[in-house]
Short mmCIF file of C-alpha atoms in Angstrom, two decimals:
data_model
loop_
_atom_site.label_atom_id
_atom_site.label_comp_id
_atom_site.label_asym_id
_atom_site.label_seq_id
_atom_site.Cartn_x
_atom_site.Cartn_y
_atom_site.Cartn_z
CA GLY A 206 -16.55 -14.58 -17.86
CA ALA A 207 -16.52 -11.61 -14.87
CA GLY A 208 -14.75 -8.43 -15.46
CA VAL A 209 -13.49 -5.81 -13.54
CA SER A 210 -14.95 -4.95 -10.85
CA GLN A 211 -15.20 -1.45 -8.55
CA SER A 212 -16.92 -0.61 -4.74
CA PRO A 213 -18.49 1.13 -4.08
CA SER A 214 -19.97 2.47 -6.88
CA ASN A 215 -21.08 5.60 -5.57
CA LYS A 216 -19.34 7.46 -2.43
CA VAL A 217 -20.60 10.48 -0.91
CA THR A 218 -17.84 12.16 1.84
CA GLU A 219 -17.15 15.46 3.58
CA LYS A 220 -14.06 17.26 3.10
CA GLY A 221 -11.38 15.90 5.28
CA LYS A 222 -12.46 12.56 5.64
CA ASP A 223 -10.58 9.40 4.70
CA VAL A 224 -11.71 6.89 1.79
CA GLU A 225 -11.02 3.81 0.28
CA LEU A 226 -12.25 2.62 -2.87
CA ARG A 227 -11.30 -1.39 -3.82
CA CYS A 228 -11.14 -3.11 -7.04
CA ASP A 229 -11.34 -6.77 -8.11
CA PRO A 230 -9.51 -7.62 -11.29
CA ILE A 231 -10.11 -10.10 -13.69
CA SER A 232 -9.07 -13.68 -12.44
CA GLY A 233 -5.54 -13.96 -14.13
CA HIS A 234 -4.75 -10.69 -14.77
CA THR A 235 -1.35 -9.68 -13.64
CA ALA A 236 -1.23 -5.41 -14.29
CA LEU A 237 -3.61 -3.70 -12.50
CA TYR A 238 -3.87 -0.10 -12.97
CA TRP A 239 -6.08 3.05 -11.32
CA TYR A 240 -7.14 5.91 -13.16
CA ARG A 241 -9.36 9.33 -12.43
CA GLN A 242 -11.92 11.13 -14.94
CA SER A 243 -12.96 14.28 -13.58
CA LEU A 244 -16.08 16.22 -15.23
CA GLY A 245 -15.60 16.95 -18.49
CA GLN A 246 -11.88 15.94 -18.38
CA GLY A 247 -9.80 13.12 -19.64
CA LEU A 248 -9.17 10.03 -18.06
CA GLU A 249 -5.50 11.02 -15.83
CA PHE A 250 -3.32 8.03 -14.81
CA LEU A 251 -2.44 7.40 -11.22
CA ILE A 252 -0.79 4.05 -10.35
CA TYR A 253 -0.07 0.58 -11.45
CA PHE A 254 1.01 -2.94 -10.15
CA GLN A 255 2.23 -5.30 -12.06
CA GLY A 256 2.80 -8.64 -10.50
CA ASN A 257 5.42 -8.52 -7.37
CA SER A 258 7.28 -5.16 -8.64
CA ALA A 259 7.63 -2.01 -7.18
CA PRO A 260 4.20 -0.11 -8.21
CA ASP A 261 4.75 3.14 -10.49
CA LYS A 262 3.53 5.58 -8.19
CA SER A 263 4.18 8.55 -11.09
CA GLY A 264 0.60 9.68 -11.43
CA LEU A 265 -0.48 10.08 -7.85
CA PRO A 266 -1.43 13.91 -7.71
CA SER A 267 -0.16 13.95 -3.79
CA ASP A 268 1.05 12.34 -1.01
CA ARG A 269 -2.84 12.20 -0.05
CA PHE A 270 -3.34 9.55 -2.29
CA SER A 271 -1.89 5.64 -1.59
CA ALA A 272 -2.69 2.51 -3.30
CA GLU A 273 -1.71 -0.83 -2.14
CA ARG A 274 -2.47 -4.54 -4.22
CA THR A 275 -2.96 -7.46 -1.62
CA GLY A 276 -1.95 -11.08 -2.70
CA GLY A 277 -1.44 -10.13 -6.08
CA SER A 278 -5.23 -8.95 -6.40
CA VAL A 279 -7.64 -7.39 -5.34
CA SER A 280 -6.65 -2.96 -4.79
CA THR A 281 -7.45 -0.33 -2.68
CA LEU A 282 -7.15 3.00 -3.47
CA THR A 283 -6.84 5.21 -0.54
CA ILE A 284 -7.24 9.09 -0.33
CA GLN A 285 -6.45 10.74 2.99
CA ARG A 286 -8.18 14.36 4.41
CA THR A 287 -9.95 14.24 0.90
CA GLN A 288 -10.73 17.80 -0.81
CA GLN A 289 -12.99 19.06 -3.23
CA GLU A 290 -10.73 18.80 -5.93
CA ASP A 291 -10.77 15.23 -5.19
CA SER A 292 -14.53 14.33 -6.67
CA ALA A 293 -14.22 12.51 -9.51
CA VAL A 294 -14.76 9.16 -11.15
CA TYR A 295 -12.01 6.38 -10.02
CA LEU A 296 -11.54 3.86 -12.73
CA CYS A 297 -9.59 0.50 -12.24
CA ALA A 298 -8.07 -1.66 -15.13
CA SER A 299 -6.66 -4.52 -15.64
CA SER A 300 -4.79 -6.58 -17.90
CA GLN A 301 -2.92 -9.86 -18.59
CA ARG A 302 0.38 -8.07 -19.08
CA ARG A 303 2.14 -10.74 -21.16
CA ASP A 304 3.44 -8.22 -23.70
CA TRP A 305 3.01 -4.55 -22.58
CA SER A 306 3.36 -3.20 -26.19
CA THR A 307 0.22 -5.37 -26.96
CA ASP A 308 -1.39 -5.11 -23.63
CA THR A 309 -5.06 -4.64 -23.27
CA GLN A 310 -6.99 -2.73 -20.37
CA TYR A 311 -10.40 -3.91 -19.42
CA PHE A 312 -11.79 -1.05 -16.92
CA GLY A 313 -14.35 -1.70 -14.08
CA PRO A 314 -17.60 0.88 -14.31
CA GLY A 315 -15.60 3.03 -11.63
CA THR A 316 -16.36 4.12 -8.53
CA ARG A 317 -17.79 8.11 -8.69
CA LEU A 318 -16.76 10.16 -5.46
CA THR A 319 -18.53 13.21 -4.18
CA VAL A 320 -16.52 15.37 -1.75
CA LEU A 321 -18.76 17.77 -0.15
CA ARG F 87 1.10 20.61 -25.56
CA LYS F 88 -1.25 17.63 -23.99
CA GLU F 89 0.33 14.03 -24.85
CA VAL F 90 -3.13 13.30 -26.77
CA GLU F 91 -4.70 15.67 -28.85
CA GLN F 92 -8.12 15.08 -30.35
CA ASP F 93 -10.74 17.18 -31.80
CA PRO F 94 -13.14 17.74 -29.27
CA GLY F 95 -16.37 17.71 -31.66
CA PRO F 96 -18.81 17.12 -31.12
CA PHE F 97 -19.47 15.92 -34.16
CA ASN F 98 -23.57 15.49 -35.45
CA VAL F 99 -24.17 13.38 -38.49
CA PRO F 100 -27.02 11.63 -39.43
CA GLU F 101 -27.48 8.15 -39.89
CA GLY F 102 -25.45 6.20 -42.71
CA ALA F 103 -23.07 9.11 -43.15
CA THR F 104 -19.56 8.18 -42.72
CA VAL F 105 -17.62 10.40 -40.13
CA ALA F 106 -13.63 9.92 -39.30
CA PHE F 107 -11.39 11.28 -35.89
CA ASN F 108 -7.60 12.32 -35.75
CA CYS F 109 -5.46 12.28 -32.88
CA THR F 110 -2.31 12.89 -32.50
CA TYR F 111 0.16 12.28 -29.96
CA SER F 112 3.72 13.60 -28.99
CA ASN F 113 5.70 10.82 -27.52
CA SER F 114 7.67 9.22 -30.49
CA ALA F 115 8.30 6.25 -28.40
CA SER F 116 4.71 5.39 -27.82
CA GLN F 117 4.47 1.70 -28.85
CA SER F 118 0.92 0.84 -29.34
CA PHE F 119 -2.37 2.87 -30.02
CA PHE F 120 -6.01 2.07 -29.11
CA TRP F 121 -9.38 3.77 -29.72
CA TYR F 122 -11.85 3.10 -27.01
CA ARG F 123 -15.28 4.13 -26.89
CA GLN F 124 -17.00 5.42 -23.46
CA ASP F 125 -20.63 6.01 -23.33
CA CYS F 126 -22.06 8.40 -20.73
CA ARG F 127 -21.43 7.77 -17.19
CA LYS F 128 -20.09 4.28 -18.35
CA GLU F 129 -16.31 3.19 -18.60
CA PRO F 130 -14.12 3.17 -21.55
CA LYS F 131 -14.23 -0.29 -23.72
CA LEU F 132 -11.89 -1.04 -25.84
CA LEU F 133 -13.41 -0.52 -29.41
CA MET F 134 -10.13 -1.28 -31.44
CA SER F 135 -6.50 -1.69 -31.53
CA VAL F 136 -4.90 0.51 -34.45
CA TYR F 137 -1.69 -1.14 -36.46
CA SER F 138 0.82 0.54 -38.65
CA SER F 139 -0.36 -1.40 -41.18
CA GLY F 140 -4.21 -0.06 -40.75
CA ASN F 141 -7.01 -2.34 -40.00
CA GLU F 142 -10.31 -2.98 -39.89
CA ASP F 143 -13.32 -4.07 -38.29
CA GLY F 144 -16.48 -4.30 -39.47
CA ARG F 145 -17.72 -0.71 -40.09
CA PHE F 146 -14.84 0.91 -38.40
CA THR F 147 -11.36 1.29 -40.31
CA ALA F 148 -8.28 2.67 -38.08
CA GLN F 149 -4.67 4.31 -39.34
CA LEU F 150 -1.80 4.90 -37.54
CA ASN F 151 0.96 6.92 -39.64
CA ARG F 152 4.31 6.75 -37.33
CA ALA F 153 5.98 9.64 -39.00
CA SER F 154 3.42 12.02 -38.31
CA GLN F 155 2.45 10.62 -34.70
CA TYR F 156 -1.33 11.01 -36.36
CA ILE F 157 -4.06 8.15 -35.40
CA SER F 158 -7.30 8.07 -37.68
CA LEU F 159 -10.67 6.44 -36.91
CA LEU F 160 -13.10 5.96 -39.88
CA ILE F 161 -17.02 4.95 -39.32
CA ARG F 162 -18.65 3.91 -42.17
CA ASP F 163 -22.45 4.11 -41.74
CA SER F 164 -23.03 5.31 -38.79
CA LYS F 165 -25.69 3.89 -36.23
CA LEU F 166 -27.58 5.92 -33.78
CA SER F 167 -25.57 3.52 -31.77
CA ASP F 168 -22.64 4.32 -32.27
CA SER F 169 -23.30 8.09 -30.44
CA ALA F 170 -20.57 8.06 -28.07
CA THR F 171 -17.37 9.60 -26.49
CA TYR F 172 -14.12 8.30 -28.80
CA LEU F 173 -10.64 8.14 -26.68
CA CYS F 174 -7.56 8.11 -28.69
CA VAL F 175 -5.34 6.05 -26.56
CA VAL F 176 -1.47 5.66 -26.33
CA ASN F 177 0.19 3.06 -24.66
CA GLY F 178 3.70 4.13 -23.21
CA ARG F 179 5.40 1.18 -21.48
CA GLY F 180 1.96 0.01 -20.02
CA LYS F 181 0.80 3.27 -19.14
CA LEU F 182 -2.18 4.85 -20.90
CA THR F 183 -2.72 7.97 -21.69
CA PHE F 184 -6.07 9.34 -23.02
CA GLY F 185 -6.80 12.24 -24.90
CA GLN F 186 -9.89 14.15 -24.46
CA GLY F 187 -12.00 12.45 -26.47
CA THR F 188 -14.41 13.20 -29.74
CA ILE F 189 -18.36 12.95 -29.05
CA LEU F 190 -20.14 11.65 -31.47
CA THR F 191 -23.93 12.21 -31.85
CA VAL F 192 -25.49 10.22 -34.71
CA HIS F 193 -29.43 11.47 -35.14
CA PRO F 194 -32.26 9.64 -37.78
#
């Protein structure tokens, strides 16, 4: 079946502009996660959504970052007033989340963001 | 101290070699553990989960030692296609924490 999809695959923007990144999770997956991977760095957790519960935003690096998930499916990650240090690959993952202790997350191909 | 620590490598091994990667984690409350594989400029993909009893999937064997907070991955009979970055991943109530990754290059 279809995996996690993300758009755009690449985004180049100017410093100070706002960007929106989109994630379509696997159909039927209730949990959705955002991570980012900076050049030469490991993956960094940003935020996760589980059903109708309040999202866990503990990984968002600043108040310029926000995310929403509409209708329990598609999610949008918004970065306002982008800075050069925001340049990274932003990865979305989803899971069935029946039991978090054995939960398996499946990743999308990512959006490569470059802030000039 | 990082939550999940791995030897970054790189490991350069010939085809057919056996190679082992190690990982330590700091949060004793962590509940589940995984190895992911990431190819260059690609997303991470689940390689295998890691269970306390140890588990094997073909040429790959994973071990978990909760007392020492230590995870390992053994790859036997390495193939060229095993060349990738191997990520040690710890699940803390749904939030994955990734190690920096260990780079493996298998050469002819």
